Amino acid sequence: MKYLDEFRDPTAARTLVDHIKKRATRTWTIMEVCGGQTHSIIRNGIDQLLDGAVEFIHGPGCPVCVTPLEMIDRALEIAAREDVIFCSFGDMLRVPGSHHDLFGVRARGGDVRIVYSPLDATRVAADNPDKEVVFFGVGFETTAPANAMAVVHAQRLGLTNFSMLVSHVLVPPAMTAILSSPTNRVEGFLAAGHVCTVMGTGEYGPLVEEFGVPIVVTGFEPLDLLEGVRQVVDLLEAGTPELRNAYPRAVTAAGNTVAQQTLADVFVVTDRQWRGIGMIPKSGWTLSPRYAHFDAELKFGVGHLRVSESAECRSGEVLQGLLKPNECPAFGKTCTPRTPLGATMVSSEGACAAYYQFRRLEAAAHA
Ligand code: SF4
């Protein structure tokens, strides 16, 4: 398949693996901040191929995983209301709140619907003027433009029964928090290609300057990842931290300026709680005053809800690269995809789910 097969070529992959292994004079610790990249690394065994040259640690790059427990509880409270149709992407429905999940609300008679686009939710609102329709707007800079467009569309349609529960988070502040932590182990970053497709690369240069770590914008196929790692390792070995773009077929320095203008119109930067990590200043978006009437948190008065995370789930450490999923005592025992204790085991992009799905049960037995 064009644009896929050529990035999965085993001969080219072997050449890159050999180069990285020859070039590395020690094991370098590299973090990817994207759940899609985590799954691709584990599914393709890239971490095993590069064993001894690179240790991958998996950052907080899965949007479902970093959505805080209290935000899930806010969603559950809104979704349980009789006058509400609650719309969400499917991956949020199994994320456990304090007591149950959105599937549980649906089982109790709540009108919880899976949609494939936030615009579907505006359609549901237009078709159901006697109901309040709420869309769960979760994710990084990648999903935010479509959510912003849904808000603009709802405004144009004059919908007064549509609102959005916004839980958007931003990648660069999370990288800053990790690099600033006294427990930081990251020596180089693979930046998420799809985030940079929207936002460009301008936010990463200052991080390279401030922390002296190389950052390479990287795609998702095996050769994309290996090329990103090759560039990070070359920069680490040369002692020249730089910002590089190893995903030029999708990413430009400026990014998608039209999307950025819409984002700047609809959202403003806010402090955000990250599940298992805590508050990161200026690390998310909320609706701007101009669109505050679409804010479900304000409309339903659920912003006050605060809960503490489960002590058993150690996803906070997993999301900061301090613990491998199969080093968590609950992994594969009390916590499995069928009985998840944390979002990182539920989400299709979660690191715990990746380790469970792609042969890391055995490693758990030895962890
Ligand atoms: S294995 Fe389960 S309990 Fe452990 S960190 Fe992952 S999601 Fe949490």
Coordinates of C-alpha atoms and ligand atoms in Angstrom, one line a residue:
M1 CA 0.0 0.0 0.0
K2 CA 1.4 3.4 -1.1
Y3 CA 2.9 5.4 1.8
L4 CA 2.8 2.4 4.1
D5 CA 4.7 -0.5 2.6
E6 CA 7.8 1.6 1.8
F7 CA 8.0 2.6 5.5
R8 CA 7.8 -1.0 6.6
D9 CA 10.6 -2.3 4.4
P10 CA 12.6 -4.9 6.5
T11 CA 15.9 -4.4 4.6
A12 CA 15.9 -0.7 5.2
A13 CA 14.9 -1.3 8.8
R14 CA 17.8 -3.6 9.3
T15 CA 20.2 -1.0 7.9
L16 CA 18.9 1.6 10.3
V17 CA 19.1 -0.8 13.3
D18 CA 22.7 -1.7 12.4
H19 CA 23.6 2.0 12.1
I20 CA 22.0 2.9 15.5
K21 CA 23.7 0.0 17.2
K22 CA 27.1 0.8 15.7
R23 CA 26.8 4.5 16.5
A24 CA 25.7 4.1 20.1
T25 CA 28.6 3.9 22.6
R26 CA 26.1 3.4 25.5
T27 CA 22.4 2.9 26.1
W28 CA 20.6 6.2 25.5
T29 CA 17.2 6.8 27.2
I30 CA 14.7 8.1 24.7
M31 CA 11.1 9.1 25.3
E32 CA 8.2 9.1 22.8
V33 CA 5.2 11.3 23.8
C34 CA 2.6 9.7 21.7
G35 CA 0.5 6.6 22.4
G36 CA 0.5 5.7 18.6
Q37 CA 4.3 5.7 18.6
T38 CA 4.4 3.6 21.8
H39 CA 2.2 0.9 20.2
S40 CA 4.2 1.0 17.0
I41 CA 7.5 0.6 18.9
I42 CA 6.2 -2.3 21.0
R43 CA 4.2 -4.0 18.2
N44 CA 7.2 -4.0 15.8
G45 CA 9.6 -5.0 18.5
I46 CA 11.8 -1.9 17.9
D47 CA 12.7 -1.7 21.5
Q48 CA 13.9 -5.3 21.4
L49 CA 15.9 -4.7 18.2
L50 CA 17.7 -1.8 19.7
D51 CA 18.2 -3.4 23.1
G52 CA 21.6 -2.2 24.4
A53 CA 21.6 1.0 22.3
V54 CA 18.4 2.6 23.3
E55 CA 16.0 2.3 26.2
F56 CA 12.5 3.5 25.3
I57 CA 10.5 5.1 28.1
H58 CA 6.9 5.9 27.3
G59 CA 5.7 9.4 28.0
P60 CA 2.2 10.8 28.7
G61 CA 1.2 10.7 25.1
C62 CA -2.1 8.9 25.3
P63 CA -5.0 11.4 25.6
V64 CA -7.4 8.9 27.2
C65 CA -4.7 7.9 29.7
V66 CA -4.0 11.5 30.9
T67 CA -7.6 12.6 31.3
P68 CA -7.9 13.0 35.1
L69 CA -10.3 10.8 37.1
E70 CA -12.3 13.9 38.2
M71 CA -12.9 14.8 34.6
I72 CA -14.3 11.2 34.0
D73 CA -16.5 11.7 37.1
R74 CA -17.7 15.0 35.7
A75 CA -18.6 13.2 32.4
L76 CA -20.4 10.4 34.3
E77 CA -22.4 13.0 36.3
I78 CA -23.5 14.8 33.2
A79 CA -24.2 11.7 31.2
A80 CA -26.5 10.3 33.9
R81 CA -28.9 13.2 33.6
E82 CA -32.2 12.3 32.0
D83 CA -32.2 15.4 29.8
V84 CA -28.8 14.7 28.3
I85 CA -27.5 12.8 25.3
F86 CA -23.8 12.3 26.0
C87 CA -21.6 11.8 22.9
S88 CA -18.0 10.6 23.0
F89 CA -15.4 8.7 20.9
G90 CA -15.7 5.0 21.8
D91 CA -12.3 4.8 23.7
M92 CA -13.6 7.0 26.5
L93 CA -16.5 4.7 27.4
R94 CA -14.5 2.1 29.2
V95 CA -12.2 4.4 31.1
P96 CA -13.0 3.9 34.8
G97 CA -14.2 6.8 36.9
S98 CA -14.3 6.6 40.7
H99 CA -17.1 4.0 40.7
H100 CA -18.0 3.1 37.1
D101 CA -17.6 4.1 33.5
L102 CA -19.7 5.5 30.7
F103 CA -20.8 2.0 29.6
G104 CA -22.2 1.7 33.2
V105 CA -24.2 4.9 32.7
R106 CA -25.6 3.5 29.5
A107 CA -26.4 0.2 31.2
R108 CA -28.4 2.1 33.8
G109 CA -30.5 3.8 31.0
G110 CA -28.3 6.9 30.2
D111 CA -28.3 8.1 26.6
V112 CA -24.6 7.7 25.9
R113 CA -23.7 7.6 22.2
I114 CA -20.4 6.8 20.4
V115 CA -19.7 9.3 17.6
Y116 CA -16.9 9.3 15.0
S117 CA -16.6 13.1 14.7
P118 CA -17.5 16.0 17.0
L119 CA -19.6 17.3 14.1
D120 CA -21.8 14.2 14.6
A121 CA -22.6 15.5 18.0
T122 CA -23.8 18.9 16.6
R123 CA -26.0 16.9 14.2
V124 CA -27.5 15.0 17.2
A125 CA -28.1 18.4 18.9
A126 CA -29.9 19.8 15.8
D127 CA -32.0 16.6 15.6
N128 CA -32.9 16.7 19.3
P129 CA -33.8 20.2 20.3
D130 CA -35.6 19.0 23.5
K131 CA -32.4 17.4 24.8
E132 CA -29.0 18.8 26.0
V133 CA -26.3 17.3 23.8
V134 CA -22.8 17.1 25.3
F135 CA -19.6 16.1 23.5
F136 CA -16.6 14.9 25.5
G137 CA -13.7 16.9 23.9
V138 CA -10.6 15.0 24.9
G139 CA -7.1 15.0 23.5
F140 CA -3.9 16.7 22.4
E141 CA -3.3 19.3 19.7
T142 CA -4.3 16.7 17.1
T143 CA -7.9 16.3 18.0
A144 CA -8.4 19.9 19.1
P145 CA -8.9 21.5 15.6
A146 CA -11.9 19.2 14.9
N147 CA -13.4 20.0 18.3
A148 CA -12.9 23.7 17.8
M149 CA -14.6 23.4 14.4
A150 CA -17.6 21.7 16.0
V151 CA -17.9 24.6 18.5
V152 CA -17.7 27.2 15.6
H153 CA -20.3 25.1 13.7
A154 CA -22.6 25.0 16.7
Q155 CA -22.3 28.8 16.9
R156 CA -23.1 29.2 13.3
L157 CA -26.2 26.9 13.6
G158 CA -27.3 28.8 16.7
L159 CA -27.5 25.6 18.7
T160 CA -28.3 26.4 22.4
N161 CA -28.6 22.7 23.4
F162 CA -25.0 21.8 22.4
S163 CA -22.0 21.9 24.8
M164 CA -18.6 20.4 25.1
L165 CA -16.8 19.0 28.2
V166 CA -13.3 20.1 27.3
S167 CA -10.3 18.2 28.6
H168 CA -7.6 19.2 26.1
V169 CA -3.9 18.9 26.9
L170 CA -0.8 20.2 25.3
V171 CA 2.5 18.3 24.6
P172 CA 5.2 20.9 25.1
P173 CA 4.3 21.8 28.8
A174 CA 4.3 18.0 29.6
M175 CA 7.7 17.7 28.1
T176 CA 8.9 20.7 30.2
A177 CA 7.4 19.2 33.4
I178 CA 9.2 15.9 32.7
L179 CA 12.6 17.5 31.9
S180 CA 12.3 19.8 35.0
S181 CA 11.6 16.9 37.3
P182 CA 14.4 15.8 39.7
T183 CA 13.6 12.2 38.6
N184 CA 13.9 12.9 34.9
R185 CA 15.7 10.2 32.9
V186 CA 15.0 11.5 29.4
E187 CA 18.1 12.2 27.2
G188 CA 16.3 12.6 23.9
F189 CA 12.8 13.0 22.7
L190 CA 10.8 11.7 19.7
A191 CA 8.2 14.5 19.2
A192 CA 4.8 13.4 17.9
G193 CA 4.5 13.9 14.2
H194 CA 0.7 14.4 14.1
V195 CA 0.9 17.1 16.9
C196 CA 3.5 18.9 14.8
T197 CA 1.4 18.6 11.7
V198 CA -1.0 20.9 13.4
M199 CA 1.2 23.1 15.5
G200 CA 4.5 23.1 13.5
T201 CA 7.9 22.7 15.2
G202 CA 8.4 26.2 16.7
E203 CA 7.5 25.2 20.3
Y204 CA 10.3 22.7 20.5
G205 CA 13.4 24.8 19.8
P206 CA 13.2 26.6 23.2
L207 CA 13.1 23.2 24.9
V208 CA 16.2 22.1 23.2
E209 CA 17.9 25.4 24.2
E210 CA 16.8 25.3 27.8
F211 CA 17.3 21.6 28.6
G212 CA 20.0 20.6 26.1
V213 CA 18.2 17.6 24.8
P214 CA 17.8 16.6 21.2
I215 CA 14.2 16.6 19.9
V216 CA 13.4 14.9 16.6
V217 CA 9.9 15.1 15.1
T218 CA 9.0 11.5 14.2
G219 CA 6.3 9.6 12.4
F220 CA 4.6 6.3 13.2
E221 CA 5.7 3.6 10.8
P222 CA 8.7 1.4 11.7
L223 CA 11.1 3.2 9.4
D224 CA 9.8 6.6 10.6
L225 CA 10.5 5.6 14.2
L226 CA 13.9 4.1 13.4
E227 CA 14.9 7.2 11.4
G228 CA 13.8 9.4 14.3
V229 CA 15.8 7.3 16.8
R230 CA 18.8 7.3 14.4
Q231 CA 18.8 11.1 14.4
V232 CA 18.4 11.4 18.2
V233 CA 21.3 8.9 18.7
D234 CA 23.5 10.7 16.2
L235 CA 22.9 14.0 18.0
L236 CA 23.5 12.5 21.4
E237 CA 26.7 10.9 20.3
A238 CA 27.9 14.1 18.7
G239 CA 26.9 16.1 21.8
T240 CA 25.0 18.6 19.7
P241 CA 21.4 18.8 20.9
E242 CA 19.2 20.1 18.0
L243 CA 15.7 20.2 16.8
R244 CA 15.2 18.0 13.7
N245 CA 12.3 17.1 11.6
A246 CA 12.4 13.4 10.5
Y247 CA 8.8 13.5 9.3
P248 CA 8.9 16.1 6.5
R249 CA 6.3 14.4 4.4
A250 CA 3.7 15.6 6.9
V251 CA 5.3 18.3 9.1
T252 CA 6.3 21.8 8.2
A253 CA 7.9 24.3 10.5
A254 CA 4.8 26.5 10.4
G255 CA 2.3 23.6 10.8
N256 CA -1.4 24.1 9.8
T257 CA -1.8 27.8 10.3
V258 CA -5.6 27.7 9.5
A259 CA -6.1 25.2 12.2
Q260 CA -4.0 27.2 14.6
Q261 CA -6.1 30.3 13.9
T262 CA -9.3 28.4 14.7
L263 CA -7.7 27.0 17.9
A264 CA -6.7 30.5 19.0
D265 CA -10.2 31.7 18.4
V266 CA -12.0 28.9 20.3
F267 CA -9.6 28.0 23.1
V268 CA -7.5 29.7 25.7
V269 CA -4.6 28.1 27.6
T270 CA -5.3 26.9 31.1
D271 CA -3.7 24.9 33.9
R272 CA -4.7 21.2 33.6
Q273 CA -4.6 18.2 35.9
W274 CA -2.9 15.2 34.2
R275 CA -4.1 11.8 35.4
G276 CA -1.5 10.2 37.7
I277 CA 0.8 13.2 37.3
G278 CA -1.0 16.2 38.8
M279 CA -1.3 19.8 37.9
I280 CA 0.9 21.1 35.0
P281 CA 0.7 24.9 34.6
K282 CA -0.6 26.2 31.3
S283 CA -0.8 22.6 29.9
G284 CA -4.3 22.6 28.4
W285 CA -7.0 24.4 26.6
T286 CA -10.4 25.5 27.7
L287 CA -13.1 27.4 25.8
S288 CA -12.4 31.1 25.3
P289 CA -14.8 33.6 26.9
R290 CA -16.3 34.1 23.4
Y291 CA -17.5 30.4 23.4
A292 CA -17.9 29.9 27.2
H293 CA -21.7 29.3 26.7
F294 CA -20.7 26.0 25.1
D295 CA -18.8 24.9 28.2
A296 CA -20.5 21.8 29.7
E297 CA -18.6 22.2 32.9
L298 CA -20.2 25.6 33.5
K299 CA -23.6 24.6 32.1
F300 CA -24.0 21.6 34.4
G301 CA -22.0 23.0 37.4
V302 CA -19.7 20.0 37.7
G303 CA -16.4 21.9 37.8
H304 CA -16.2 21.6 41.6
L305 CA -15.9 17.7 41.5
R306 CA -12.5 16.7 42.8
V307 CA -11.4 13.1 43.5
S308 CA -8.2 11.3 44.4
E309 CA -6.6 8.7 42.1
S310 CA -6.5 5.0 43.0
A311 CA -3.4 4.1 45.1
E312 CA -3.2 0.7 43.4
C313 CA -2.8 2.1 39.8
R314 CA 0.7 3.3 39.1
S315 CA 0.0 4.9 35.7
G316 CA 1.4 8.2 36.9
E317 CA 4.8 6.6 37.1
V318 CA 4.3 4.8 33.8
L319 CA 3.3 8.0 32.1
Q320 CA 6.5 9.8 33.3
G321 CA 8.7 6.9 32.2
L322 CA 9.6 6.0 35.8
L323 CA 8.1 2.5 35.6
K324 CA 7.6 0.1 32.8
P325 CA 4.0 -1.2 32.6
N326 CA 5.1 -4.8 33.4
E327 CA 6.8 -3.6 36.5
C328 CA 3.5 -2.6 38.0
P329 CA 2.5 -5.3 40.6
A330 CA -1.1 -5.3 39.2
F331 CA -0.1 -5.8 35.6
G332 CA -1.6 -8.9 34.1
K333 CA -2.9 -10.0 37.4
T334 CA -5.6 -7.7 38.9
C335 CA -5.3 -5.3 36.0
T336 CA -6.0 -6.6 32.5
P337 CA -7.8 -5.1 29.5
R338 CA -10.9 -6.9 30.7
T339 CA -10.5 -5.7 34.3
P340 CA -8.6 -2.4 34.0
L341 CA -7.6 -0.5 37.0
G342 CA -6.3 2.5 35.1
A343 CA -6.8 4.2 31.8
T344 CA -3.4 3.1 30.5
M345 CA -4.8 -0.4 30.4
V346 CA -8.0 0.6 28.7
S347 CA -7.0 2.9 25.9
S348 CA -6.0 1.6 22.5
E349 CA -3.0 3.9 22.8
G350 CA -2.1 3.1 26.5
A351 CA 1.3 1.8 27.3
C352 CA -0.1 -0.8 29.7
A353 CA -2.4 -2.1 27.0
A354 CA 0.5 -2.2 24.5
Y355 CA 2.6 -4.3 26.8
Y356 CA -0.3 -6.6 27.5
Q357 CA -1.3 -6.9 23.9
F358 CA 2.1 -7.4 22.4
R359 CA 3.8 -10.3 24.2
R360 CA 5.0 -8.6 27.4
L361 CA 3.1 -10.9 29.8
E362 CA 6.1 -13.1 30.0
A363 CA 8.2 -10.1 31.0
A364 CA 5.7 -9.4 33.7
A365 CA 6.4 -12.8 35.2
H366 CA 10.0 -11.9 35.6
A367 CA 9.5 -8.3 36.6
Ligands
SF4_1 S1 -0.9 -2.1 34.9 FE1 -2.9 -1.4 35.5 S2 -2.7 -0.8 37.6 FE2 -0.6 -0.9 36.7 S3 -0.2 1.2 36.0 FE3 -1.0 0.0 34.3 S4 -3.2 0.5 34.3 FE4 -2.4 1.1 36.3

